[in-house]
Amino acid sequence: MIEMIDLTKIFTIRKRKLFAFHSSMDHKTIKALDHVNLKVRPGELFGLLGPNGAGKTTLIKLLSTLLIPDEGTAYVNGFSILEDPMNVRKSIGTLFSVGDRGFFWRLDGYKNLEFFASIYNVPRNKRKERIQQLLEIVGLSHESSIIYQRYSLGMKRKLMLARALLPDPPILFLDEPTANLDPISARSIRSYIKTTLSQDFKKTIIYTTHNIEEAAELCDRICVLHVGHVLALDTPDNIRNMVKTKKIIEIVIKNVTPRQIEQLEALNKTSLEYQVDNDETNQYRIQLCMDRLDSLSVIIRFLSQHRIEVVDLSYKKPTLEEAFIYLVQKRNQ
Amino acid sequence: MFEELHKIYSFIKRDIFSWSSYKLNILLIIISTVFGALAYAFLSVNAQMQIVTQKYNMSLLSYLIIGLAFSTYINQSLNVVQKASSPWWLEEVLVSPTRLITFIVGSAAWGLIWNTIAVLIYLGIGIGFFGLTLNINILGTLLIVALGISSCIGFSMIGAGVLIIVKQGDPISWLVQIFTELFGNVLFPPEVMPYPLHLISYLLPQYYFFKCIRLTLIGYSIASFLQDFIILVLLTAILLPIGYKIYAWCLHRAKKEGTLSWF
């Protein structure tokens, strides 16, 4: 379980003037996190979603004890990040989004993992097996003897993920784990995180991403962060439904006259967009934009009365992306 | 405890693999070590310095070779924590369940092993080619080396702490390095300098380290230079915890400011 209580982080930005010392420095403070209260349940795959500068990485670093909060605290696996950081570190595996730092460039992939296995307290008799297993999972088993500096960005990312999983911790902080990965590798990693780590091994995972659909696909709940504030916290479906836009129904109809189209437009009262789909069969693709779905029954009745053939009918749900943009814009207003 | 020792072994293994991947560099280091020993040996083989004979009861050659050999420990120890605290990997190590002390000792270990090899090369050249005679008190030597290294690691931790805050330019190590060269008793006794100036030497653990190590290598017992030894112990006992506290405080401050991984 992870609990954040009024977690606040303020950064001071100093604007230095050339050849000037302290007296002439301008200070500016940025609240990267502002009294964030969140609870991540045991075994939950929890998504952190937000634009650049939302505070996602700051939050992960606070929970990993690499940053100290200015206010509030957090408990990771029951241990306080302020009072018991060593036990917090024993409970977590981390993957940060910062470039390709943290590895030793003259060592190969295997030896890098061997070093980290030691400092992450992986039992000596299990190290070799664990490293080989992880290299297999991330798809680096054939490249494990190549020195790190020859790795591509994607390979480095995979090695980072392997390192995060090395100690087999109950809690994982994954900061954009699929960044720089090709689509096939990204899909395979996502599937491993969702199926094996989350569903089979019941790991508690905080997963940050910019990719909205990725978060929707993977996460049990999503927290939308924006400039240090929690804008929304719910399941992906419920977050989608927060969008207060009009309902969009798309109908493909056949054997319809222009006059009937006008009548439909009048019936819908709000707006109707149509395009000719097929000239020969008089097939039209009509998008009805309505405030409430119950006005659809009037349209259906009209189509039925005039024996207009319905070829297809679909309801366009708002995407999570639309929800995200809606939430951010609402906050900015 | 055993787990921590094994972590230190992993640091050594990591550093050996990294170090040995630069093969030409290894060759150049060994050649420089041999040439350095030869240059100082030829310089001093027929020369004398009265104060050396009086104060240390040894030839200038012995004085220089021992100073040169053991300065490798000092130079390495003065910079070890700064190198270990590279923002390139500092976060990755600090996020692991590794104690700060293990991290520092682990980072220093391979350098110190290599320094021991360099010391053996220096002393071997002195003994093999220039008739350097030693009567080594092994236990005393190990103890004094441990104290010398520890005191300098104390300085190194202060320097590394400053470096973590200011990011570039470490005035502490810079100053200590300069003072070591001038007042550290490495290549000449500071007593040859004008009176008030050489008093600075008495504040530096390096002065006592080189004095004690020279005497113990030619067969003196610690009891015969007890006063210098005690001062070395005291300076180490002051520098090591102060250095550790300052380093830990600076890490804490960088975590507070969010600048741990900044260059």
Coordinates of C-alpha atoms in Angstrom, one line a residue:
Chain A
M1 CA 0.0 0.0 0.0
I2 CA 1.1 3.5 -0.8
E3 CA -0.3 6.5 1.0
M4 CA 0.5 10.1 0.3
I5 CA -0.6 12.7 2.9
D6 CA -0.5 16.4 1.9
L7 CA 2.6 15.7 -0.1
T8 CA 4.1 19.0 -1.2
K9 CA 7.3 19.8 -3.1
I10 CA 8.5 23.3 -3.9
F11 CA 11.5 23.9 -6.1
T12 CA 13.4 27.2 -6.0
I13 CA 14.7 28.4 -9.3
R14 CA 17.5 30.8 -9.1
K15 CA 18.1 33.0 -12.1
R16 CA 21.8 33.8 -12.1
K17 CA 23.1 36.9 -13.7
L18 CA 26.5 36.7 -15.4
F19 CA 29.4 37.6 -13.1
A20 CA 27.0 38.3 -10.2
F21 CA 26.8 36.6 -6.8
H22 CA 24.0 35.9 -4.4
S23 CA 22.8 39.5 -3.8
S24 CA 21.7 39.8 -7.4
M25 CA 20.0 36.4 -7.8
D26 CA 16.3 36.3 -8.6
H27 CA 14.4 33.6 -6.9
K28 CA 11.3 31.9 -8.2
T29 CA 9.5 29.1 -6.6
I30 CA 7.6 26.4 -8.3
K31 CA 5.1 24.2 -6.5
A32 CA 5.8 20.9 -8.2
L33 CA 3.3 19.1 -6.0
D34 CA 0.6 20.8 -3.9
H35 CA -0.8 18.9 -1.0
V36 CA -1.3 15.7 -2.9
N37 CA -3.4 13.1 -1.0
L38 CA -3.6 9.7 -2.7
K39 CA -3.9 6.1 -1.7
V40 CA -2.7 3.3 -3.9
R41 CA -4.2 -0.1 -3.0
P42 CA -2.1 -3.2 -2.6
G43 CA -1.8 -5.0 -6.0
E44 CA -3.1 -2.1 -7.9
L45 CA -1.8 -0.9 -11.2
F46 CA -2.1 2.8 -10.7
G47 CA -1.6 5.2 -13.6
L48 CA -0.1 8.7 -13.2
L49 CA -1.1 10.8 -16.1
G50 CA -0.2 14.4 -16.8
P51 CA 1.4 16.8 -19.2
N52 CA 5.1 17.8 -18.9
G53 CA 5.7 19.5 -15.6
A54 CA 2.6 18.0 -14.0
G55 CA 4.7 16.6 -11.1
K56 CA 4.7 12.9 -12.1
T57 CA 8.5 12.3 -11.8
T58 CA 8.7 14.5 -8.7
L59 CA 6.0 12.3 -7.1
I60 CA 7.9 9.1 -8.0
K61 CA 11.2 10.5 -6.7
L62 CA 9.6 11.6 -3.4
L63 CA 8.2 8.0 -3.0
S64 CA 11.7 6.6 -3.8
T65 CA 13.3 8.8 -1.1
L66 CA 15.4 10.7 -3.7
L67 CA 13.6 13.9 -2.9
I68 CA 12.5 15.2 0.5
P69 CA 9.1 16.8 0.7
D70 CA 8.6 20.3 1.9
E71 CA 5.3 19.4 3.6
G72 CA 3.4 16.2 4.2
T73 CA 4.7 12.7 4.1
A74 CA 4.1 9.3 2.4
Y75 CA 4.1 5.7 3.4
V76 CA 5.4 3.0 1.1
N77 CA 4.6 -0.5 2.1
G78 CA 3.9 0.9 5.5
F79 CA 7.3 2.6 5.9
S80 CA 7.6 6.4 6.2
I81 CA 9.7 8.0 3.4
L82 CA 11.0 10.5 6.1
E83 CA 11.6 8.2 9.0
D84 CA 12.4 4.8 7.5
P85 CA 13.9 5.5 4.0
M86 CA 16.0 2.3 4.1
N87 CA 13.0 0.0 4.4
V88 CA 11.2 2.0 1.7
R89 CA 14.1 1.3 -0.6
K90 CA 14.0 -2.4 0.3
S91 CA 10.3 -2.4 -0.8
I92 CA 10.6 -0.8 -4.2
G93 CA 12.0 -1.2 -7.7
T94 CA 12.4 2.0 -9.7
L95 CA 12.7 2.9 -13.4
F96 CA 13.2 6.6 -14.0
S97 CA 12.6 8.5 -17.2
V98 CA 15.9 10.3 -17.2
G99 CA 17.8 9.4 -20.4
D100 CA 20.4 6.7 -20.2
R101 CA 22.1 7.5 -16.9
G102 CA 22.7 5.1 -14.0
F103 CA 24.6 2.3 -15.8
F104 CA 28.3 1.7 -16.2
W105 CA 29.2 2.3 -19.8
R106 CA 32.2 0.0 -20.0
L107 CA 30.4 -3.0 -18.5
D108 CA 28.1 -5.2 -20.5
G109 CA 24.4 -5.6 -19.8
Y110 CA 24.8 -8.7 -17.7
K111 CA 27.6 -7.3 -15.5
N112 CA 25.7 -4.1 -15.0
L113 CA 22.7 -6.2 -13.7
E114 CA 25.1 -8.3 -11.6
F115 CA 26.4 -5.2 -9.9
F116 CA 22.9 -3.9 -9.2
A117 CA 21.7 -7.3 -8.1
S118 CA 24.4 -7.1 -5.4
I119 CA 23.5 -3.6 -4.1
Y120 CA 19.8 -4.5 -4.3
N121 CA 20.3 -7.5 -2.0
V122 CA 19.3 -10.2 -4.5
P123 CA 20.4 -13.4 -2.8
R124 CA 23.7 -14.6 -4.3
N125 CA 22.5 -18.1 -5.1
K126 CA 19.6 -16.7 -7.1
R127 CA 21.4 -13.8 -8.9
K128 CA 22.4 -15.6 -12.1
E129 CA 19.0 -17.2 -12.6
R130 CA 17.2 -14.0 -11.9
I131 CA 19.3 -11.9 -14.3
Q132 CA 19.0 -14.5 -17.1
Q133 CA 15.2 -14.6 -16.5
L134 CA 14.9 -10.9 -16.7
L135 CA 17.1 -10.5 -19.7
E136 CA 14.8 -13.1 -21.4
I137 CA 11.7 -11.1 -20.4
V138 CA 12.9 -7.8 -21.7
G139 CA 14.3 -9.4 -24.8
L140 CA 18.0 -8.8 -24.2
S141 CA 19.2 -12.3 -23.6
H142 CA 21.2 -12.3 -26.9
E143 CA 22.7 -8.8 -26.2
S144 CA 23.7 -9.3 -22.6
S145 CA 27.4 -9.5 -23.4
I146 CA 27.5 -6.2 -25.4
I147 CA 28.9 -3.3 -23.5
Y148 CA 26.3 -0.8 -22.4
Q149 CA 27.6 2.1 -24.4
R150 CA 26.8 0.2 -27.6
Y151 CA 23.2 -0.3 -26.6
S152 CA 20.5 1.6 -28.5
L153 CA 18.0 3.8 -26.6
G154 CA 15.4 1.0 -26.6
M155 CA 17.9 -1.6 -25.3
K156 CA 18.9 0.8 -22.5
R157 CA 15.3 1.2 -21.6
K158 CA 14.8 -2.5 -21.5
L159 CA 17.9 -2.9 -19.3
M160 CA 16.4 -0.2 -16.9
L161 CA 13.2 -2.2 -16.7
A162 CA 15.2 -5.4 -15.9
R163 CA 17.1 -3.5 -13.2
A164 CA 13.9 -2.3 -11.6
L165 CA 12.6 -5.8 -11.5
L166 CA 15.8 -7.3 -10.1
P167 CA 15.0 -7.3 -6.4
D168 CA 11.5 -8.7 -7.0
P169 CA 10.0 -6.0 -4.8
P170 CA 6.4 -5.8 -3.8
I171 CA 6.1 -2.2 -5.2
L172 CA 7.3 -0.9 -8.6
F173 CA 7.6 2.7 -9.7
L174 CA 7.8 2.8 -13.5
D175 CA 8.3 6.2 -15.0
E176 CA 7.4 5.9 -18.7
P177 CA 8.8 2.4 -19.0
T178 CA 7.9 2.1 -22.7
A179 CA 9.5 5.4 -23.8
N180 CA 11.9 4.8 -26.7
L181 CA 10.7 1.3 -27.3
D182 CA 9.6 0.0 -30.7
P183 CA 5.8 -0.8 -30.9
I184 CA 6.4 -4.6 -30.6
S185 CA 8.7 -4.4 -27.6
A186 CA 6.4 -1.8 -26.0
R187 CA 3.4 -4.1 -26.4
S188 CA 5.4 -7.1 -25.0
I189 CA 6.5 -5.0 -22.0
R190 CA 3.0 -3.7 -21.4
S191 CA 1.6 -7.2 -21.5
Y192 CA 4.3 -8.4 -19.0
I193 CA 3.5 -5.6 -16.7
K194 CA -0.3 -6.1 -16.9
T195 CA -0.5 -9.9 -17.0
T196 CA 2.5 -11.2 -15.0
L197 CA 3.5 -8.4 -12.6
S198 CA 0.1 -7.0 -11.9
Q199 CA -2.4 -9.9 -12.3
D200 CA -0.2 -12.9 -11.5
F201 CA 2.3 -11.5 -8.9
K202 CA -0.1 -8.9 -7.5
K203 CA 2.6 -6.2 -7.5
T204 CA 1.6 -2.7 -6.6
I205 CA 2.7 -0.5 -9.5
I206 CA 2.7 3.2 -10.1
Y207 CA 3.0 3.7 -13.8
T208 CA 3.5 7.2 -15.3
T209 CA 3.0 7.9 -18.9
H210 CA 2.1 10.6 -21.4
N211 CA 0.4 8.0 -23.5
I212 CA -3.3 8.2 -22.5
E213 CA -4.4 5.1 -24.3
E214 CA -1.6 3.1 -22.7
A215 CA -2.8 4.2 -19.3
A216 CA -6.3 3.3 -20.2
E217 CA -5.3 -0.2 -21.4
L218 CA -3.2 -1.0 -18.4
C219 CA -4.3 0.8 -15.3
D220 CA -6.9 -0.1 -12.8
R221 CA -7.2 3.5 -11.8
I222 CA -5.7 6.7 -13.2
C223 CA -4.7 9.9 -11.4
V224 CA -4.6 12.9 -13.7
L225 CA -2.0 15.4 -12.4
H226 CA -1.7 18.9 -13.5
V227 CA 0.8 21.5 -12.2
G228 CA 1.1 19.6 -8.9
H229 CA -2.7 19.1 -8.4
V230 CA -4.8 16.0 -8.7
L231 CA -7.4 16.8 -11.3
A232 CA -9.1 13.4 -11.3
L233 CA -8.7 10.0 -9.7
D234 CA -10.9 7.2 -11.0
T235 CA -11.1 4.2 -13.4
P236 CA -10.3 5.0 -17.0
D237 CA -14.0 4.6 -18.0
N238 CA -15.2 7.0 -15.3
I239 CA -12.6 9.5 -16.2
R240 CA -13.8 9.3 -19.8
N241 CA -17.4 9.9 -18.6
M242 CA -16.3 13.1 -16.8
V243 CA -16.3 14.8 -20.2
K244 CA -19.4 16.9 -20.4
T245 CA -19.6 17.0 -24.2
K246 CA -22.6 16.2 -26.4
K247 CA -23.3 12.6 -27.4
I248 CA -22.3 11.7 -30.9
I249 CA -24.3 9.1 -32.8
E250 CA -23.2 8.0 -36.2
I251 CA -25.8 6.4 -38.5
V252 CA -25.3 5.1 -42.0
I253 CA -28.6 5.1 -43.9
K254 CA -29.7 4.0 -47.4
N255 CA -32.4 5.1 -49.8
V256 CA -32.9 8.5 -48.3
T257 CA -33.9 11.7 -50.0
P258 CA -32.5 15.2 -49.5
R259 CA -35.9 16.2 -48.2
Q260 CA -35.8 13.5 -45.5
I261 CA -32.4 14.7 -44.5
E262 CA -33.7 18.1 -43.9
Q263 CA -36.6 16.7 -41.9
L264 CA -34.0 14.7 -39.8
E265 CA -32.1 17.9 -39.2
A266 CA -35.2 19.6 -38.0
L267 CA -36.0 16.7 -35.7
N268 CA -32.6 16.7 -34.1
K269 CA -32.9 20.4 -33.2
T270 CA -29.2 20.7 -32.3
S271 CA -27.0 19.8 -35.2
L272 CA -26.6 17.2 -37.8
E273 CA -23.7 16.6 -40.1
Y274 CA -24.0 14.4 -43.1
Q275 CA -22.0 13.2 -46.0
V276 CA -22.9 11.1 -49.0
D277 CA -21.4 7.7 -48.6
N278 CA -22.5 6.1 -51.8
D279 CA -24.1 8.0 -54.6
E280 CA -25.7 5.1 -56.4
T281 CA -27.6 3.7 -53.4
N282 CA -28.3 7.1 -51.9
Q283 CA -26.3 6.1 -48.8
Y284 CA -25.6 8.8 -46.3
R285 CA -23.3 8.8 -43.2
I286 CA -25.0 11.0 -40.6
Q287 CA -23.5 12.3 -37.4
L288 CA -26.1 13.4 -34.9
C289 CA -24.8 15.5 -32.1
M290 CA -27.3 15.5 -29.2
D291 CA -27.4 16.7 -25.6
R292 CA -29.2 13.6 -24.4
L293 CA -29.3 10.1 -25.8
D294 CA -33.1 9.8 -25.3
S295 CA -33.6 12.1 -28.3
L296 CA -32.3 9.2 -30.4
S297 CA -35.6 7.5 -30.1
V298 CA -37.3 10.3 -32.1
I299 CA -34.8 9.8 -34.9
I300 CA -35.2 6.0 -34.9
R301 CA -39.0 6.4 -35.1
F302 CA -38.6 8.7 -38.1
L303 CA -36.3 6.3 -39.9
S304 CA -38.7 3.5 -39.3
Q305 CA -41.8 5.4 -40.4
H306 CA -40.1 6.4 -43.7
R307 CA -38.7 2.9 -44.3
I308 CA -35.2 4.2 -44.4
E309 CA -32.8 1.3 -44.2
V310 CA -30.2 1.6 -41.4
V311 CA -26.9 0.1 -42.5
D312 CA -24.9 0.9 -39.4
L313 CA -25.3 2.7 -36.1
S314 CA -22.6 3.5 -33.6
Y315 CA -22.2 5.6 -30.5
K316 CA -18.9 7.5 -30.3
K317 CA -17.6 7.5 -26.8
P318 CA -15.4 10.4 -25.7
T319 CA -11.8 9.3 -25.7
L320 CA -9.6 9.5 -22.6
E321 CA -7.6 12.0 -24.5
E322 CA -10.7 14.2 -24.8
A323 CA -11.3 13.7 -21.1
F324 CA -7.7 14.6 -20.3
I325 CA -7.8 17.8 -22.4
Y326 CA -11.2 18.7 -20.9
L327 CA -9.9 18.3 -17.3
V328 CA -6.8 20.3 -18.0
Q329 CA -8.7 23.1 -19.7
K330 CA -11.3 23.2 -17.0
R331 CA -8.5 23.5 -14.4
N332 CA -6.8 26.3 -16.4
Q333 CA -10.2 28.2 -16.5
Chain B
M1 CA 27.7 -7.4 7.8
F2 CA 28.6 -10.2 5.4
E3 CA 26.1 -8.8 2.9
E4 CA 27.7 -5.4 3.1
L5 CA 31.2 -6.9 2.6
H6 CA 29.8 -8.7 -0.5
K7 CA 28.5 -5.4 -1.8
I8 CA 32.0 -3.9 -1.4
Y9 CA 33.3 -6.9 -3.4
S10 CA 30.7 -6.0 -6.1
F11 CA 32.0 -2.4 -6.3
I12 CA 35.6 -3.7 -6.6
K13 CA 34.5 -6.1 -9.4
R14 CA 32.6 -3.4 -11.2
D15 CA 35.6 -1.1 -11.0
I16 CA 38.1 -3.7 -12.1
F17 CA 36.0 -4.5 -15.2
S18 CA 35.6 -0.8 -16.1
W19 CA 39.3 -0.1 -15.4
S20 CA 40.6 -3.1 -17.3
S21 CA 38.6 -2.2 -20.4
Y22 CA 41.0 0.7 -21.0
K23 CA 44.0 -1.4 -21.7
L24 CA 46.3 1.2 -23.2
N25 CA 45.6 3.4 -20.1
I26 CA 46.7 0.6 -17.8
L27 CA 50.0 0.3 -19.7
L28 CA 50.6 4.0 -19.6
I29 CA 49.9 4.1 -15.8
I30 CA 52.4 1.3 -15.2
I31 CA 55.0 2.9 -17.4
S32 CA 54.5 6.3 -15.6
T33 CA 54.8 4.6 -12.2
V34 CA 58.1 2.9 -13.2
F35 CA 59.5 6.1 -14.8
G36 CA 58.4 8.2 -11.8
A37 CA 60.2 5.9 -9.4
L38 CA 63.3 5.8 -11.6
A39 CA 63.4 9.6 -12.0
Y40 CA 63.2 10.3 -8.3
A41 CA 65.6 7.4 -7.5
F42 CA 68.3 8.8 -9.9
L43 CA 67.7 12.3 -8.6
S44 CA 68.4 11.2 -5.1
V45 CA 70.8 8.3 -5.4
N46 CA 73.9 10.5 -4.8
A47 CA 72.2 13.4 -3.1
Q48 CA 71.8 14.1 0.6
M49 CA 69.5 16.3 2.6
Q50 CA 70.8 16.8 6.1
I51 CA 67.4 17.3 7.7
V52 CA 66.2 13.9 6.3
T53 CA 69.2 12.1 7.7
Q54 CA 68.8 13.8 11.1
K55 CA 65.0 13.5 11.4
Y56 CA 64.3 10.2 9.8
N57 CA 67.6 8.4 9.9
M58 CA 67.4 7.5 6.3
S59 CA 68.8 8.4 2.9
L60 CA 67.1 10.9 0.6
L61 CA 66.5 8.0 -1.8
S62 CA 64.5 6.1 0.8
Y63 CA 62.7 9.3 1.8
L64 CA 61.7 10.1 -1.7
I65 CA 60.7 6.6 -2.8
I66 CA 58.6 6.0 0.3
G67 CA 57.0 9.4 -0.1
L68 CA 56.3 8.8 -3.8
A69 CA 54.9 5.3 -3.2
F70 CA 52.6 6.2 -0.4
S71 CA 51.4 9.4 -1.9
T72 CA 49.3 7.3 -4.3
Y73 CA 47.1 6.3 -1.3
I74 CA 46.8 9.9 -0.3
N75 CA 46.0 11.3 -3.7
Q76 CA 43.5 8.6 -4.4
S77 CA 41.8 9.0 -1.0
L78 CA 41.5 12.7 -1.4
N79 CA 39.3 12.3 -4.5
V80 CA 37.5 9.0 -4.1
V81 CA 34.2 10.2 -2.7
Q82 CA 33.9 13.0 -5.3
K83 CA 34.3 10.4 -8.1
A84 CA 31.9 8.0 -6.5
S85 CA 29.3 10.8 -6.2
S86 CA 29.0 11.4 -9.9
P87 CA 25.5 12.6 -10.7
W88 CA 25.6 10.1 -13.6
W89 CA 24.8 7.2 -11.2
L90 CA 24.4 8.7 -7.8
E91 CA 20.6 8.5 -7.8
E92 CA 20.6 4.8 -8.9
V93 CA 22.9 3.9 -6.0
L94 CA 21.1 6.0 -3.5
V95 CA 17.7 4.5 -4.4
S96 CA 19.1 1.0 -3.6
P97 CA 19.1 -0.4 0.0
T98 CA 22.8 0.3 0.3
R99 CA 24.2 2.1 3.3
L100 CA 26.1 5.3 2.7
I101 CA 29.2 3.9 4.4
T102 CA 29.2 0.8 2.2
F103 CA 28.8 3.0 -0.9
I104 CA 31.9 5.1 0.1
V105 CA 34.1 2.2 1.1
G106 CA 33.0 0.2 -1.9
S107 CA 33.8 3.1 -4.2
A108 CA 37.2 3.5 -2.7
A109 CA 38.2 -0.2 -2.5
W110 CA 39.5 -0.9 -6.0
G111 CA 41.5 2.3 -6.1
L112 CA 43.2 1.4 -2.9
I113 CA 44.0 -2.1 -4.1
W114 CA 45.5 -0.7 -7.2
N115 CA 47.5 1.8 -5.0
T116 CA 48.9 -1.2 -3.1
I117 CA 50.2 -2.6 -6.4
A118 CA 51.7 0.8 -7.3
V119 CA 53.4 0.9 -3.8
L120 CA 54.9 -2.5 -4.4
I121 CA 56.2 -1.4 -7.8
Y122 CA 57.8 1.7 -6.3
L123 CA 59.3 -0.1 -3.4
G124 CA 60.4 -3.0 -5.6
I125 CA 62.3 -0.6 -7.9
G126 CA 63.9 1.0 -4.9
I127 CA 64.9 -2.3 -3.4
G128 CA 65.8 -4.1 -6.6
F129 CA 67.8 -1.3 -8.4
F130 CA 68.8 1.3 -5.8
G131 CA 69.6 -0.7 -2.7
L132 CA 66.7 0.6 -0.7
T133 CA 66.6 -1.2 2.6
L134 CA 63.4 -1.6 4.6
N135 CA 62.6 -3.4 7.8
I136 CA 58.9 -3.4 7.7
N137 CA 56.7 -3.5 10.7
I138 CA 53.7 -5.0 8.9
L139 CA 51.0 -4.4 11.5
G140 CA 52.2 -0.9 12.2
T141 CA 52.3 -0.1 8.4
L142 CA 48.8 -1.4 7.9
L143 CA 47.5 0.6 10.8
I144 CA 49.2 3.8 9.7
V145 CA 48.0 3.3 6.0
A146 CA 44.5 2.8 7.3
L147 CA 44.7 6.0 9.3
G148 CA 46.2 8.0 6.5
I149 CA 43.5 6.8 4.0
S150 CA 40.7 7.4 6.5
S151 CA 41.7 10.9 7.3
C152 CA 42.0 11.8 3.6
I153 CA 38.6 10.2 2.9
G154 CA 37.3 12.6 5.6
F155 CA 38.6 15.5 3.5
S156 CA 37.2 13.8 0.4
M157 CA 33.7 13.5 1.9
I158 CA 33.8 17.2 2.7
G159 CA 34.9 18.0 -0.8
A160 CA 32.3 15.7 -2.3
G161 CA 29.6 17.3 -0.1
V162 CA 30.6 20.7 -1.4
L163 CA 30.6 19.4 -5.0
I164 CA 27.1 18.0 -4.6
I165 CA 25.9 21.5 -3.8
V166 CA 28.0 23.6 -6.1
K167 CA 28.2 21.0 -9.0
Q168 CA 31.5 22.2 -10.4
G169 CA 34.7 23.2 -8.7
D170 CA 35.6 21.6 -5.4
P171 CA 37.6 24.2 -3.4
I172 CA 38.2 21.8 -0.5
S173 CA 40.0 19.1 -2.5
W174 CA 41.8 21.7 -4.5
L175 CA 43.1 23.3 -1.3
V176 CA 44.0 20.1 0.5
Q177 CA 45.8 18.8 -2.7
I178 CA 47.9 22.0 -2.8
F179 CA 48.6 21.8 0.9
T180 CA 49.6 18.2 0.6
E181 CA 52.1 18.9 -2.1
L182 CA 53.6 21.8 -0.2
F183 CA 53.2 21.0 3.5
G184 CA 52.4 17.3 3.4
N185 CA 55.9 15.9 3.9
V186 CA 55.6 14.0 0.7
L187 CA 58.8 14.8 -1.3
F188 CA 60.6 17.1 1.2
P189 CA 60.4 17.7 4.9
P190 CA 58.3 20.9 5.5
E191 CA 60.9 21.9 8.1
V192 CA 63.1 23.1 5.2
M193 CA 60.6 25.9 4.7
P194 CA 60.8 29.2 6.6
Y195 CA 59.7 28.9 10.3
P196 CA 56.1 30.2 10.4
L197 CA 55.2 28.6 7.1
H198 CA 56.0 25.0 8.0
L199 CA 53.8 25.2 11.0
I200 CA 50.9 24.6 8.6
S201 CA 52.2 21.1 8.2
Y202 CA 51.4 20.3 11.8
L203 CA 47.7 20.8 11.0
L204 CA 47.7 18.2 8.2
P205 CA 47.2 14.5 8.9
Q206 CA 49.3 13.9 5.8
Y207 CA 52.4 15.3 7.5
Y208 CA 52.0 12.8 10.4
F209 CA 51.1 10.0 8.0
F210 CA 54.3 10.3 6.0
K211 CA 56.4 10.7 9.1
C212 CA 54.9 7.6 10.7
I213 CA 55.0 5.5 7.6
R214 CA 58.6 6.3 6.9
L215 CA 59.7 5.4 10.4
T216 CA 57.7 2.3 10.6
L217 CA 59.1 1.1 7.2
I218 CA 62.6 1.2 8.5
G219 CA 61.8 -0.8 11.6
Y220 CA 60.8 1.7 14.3
S221 CA 58.0 0.6 16.6
I222 CA 54.9 2.9 17.0
A223 CA 56.0 3.5 20.6
S224 CA 59.1 5.4 19.3
F225 CA 57.0 8.0 17.4
L226 CA 53.9 7.7 19.7
Q227 CA 53.2 11.5 19.7
D228 CA 53.0 11.7 15.9
F229 CA 50.9 8.6 15.8
I230 CA 48.5 9.9 18.4
I231 CA 48.0 13.2 16.5
L232 CA 47.3 11.2 13.4
V233 CA 44.7 9.1 15.3
L234 CA 43.1 12.3 16.7
L235 CA 43.0 14.1 13.3
T236 CA 41.5 11.0 11.7
A237 CA 38.9 10.7 14.6
I238 CA 38.0 14.3 13.9
L239 CA 38.0 14.4 10.1
L240 CA 36.2 11.1 9.4
P241 CA 33.0 11.8 11.3
I242 CA 33.0 15.4 10.4
G243 CA 33.4 14.5 6.7
Y244 CA 30.7 11.9 7.0
K245 CA 28.3 14.3 8.6
I246 CA 29.0 17.1 6.1
Y247 CA 28.6 14.6 3.2
A248 CA 25.3 13.3 4.6
W249 CA 24.1 16.8 5.2
C250 CA 24.9 17.9 1.6
L251 CA 23.1 14.8 0.2
H252 CA 20.1 15.7 2.3
R253 CA 20.2 19.3 1.1
A254 CA 20.4 18.2 -2.6
K255 CA 17.5 15.9 -2.0
K256 CA 15.6 18.8 -0.5
E257 CA 16.5 21.1 -3.4
G258 CA 16.0 18.4 -6.0
T259 CA 19.4 18.8 -7.5
L260 CA 20.9 15.4 -6.8
S261 CA 21.3 14.5 -10.4
W262 CA 22.3 17.9 -11.6
F263 CA 25.7 18.4 -13.2

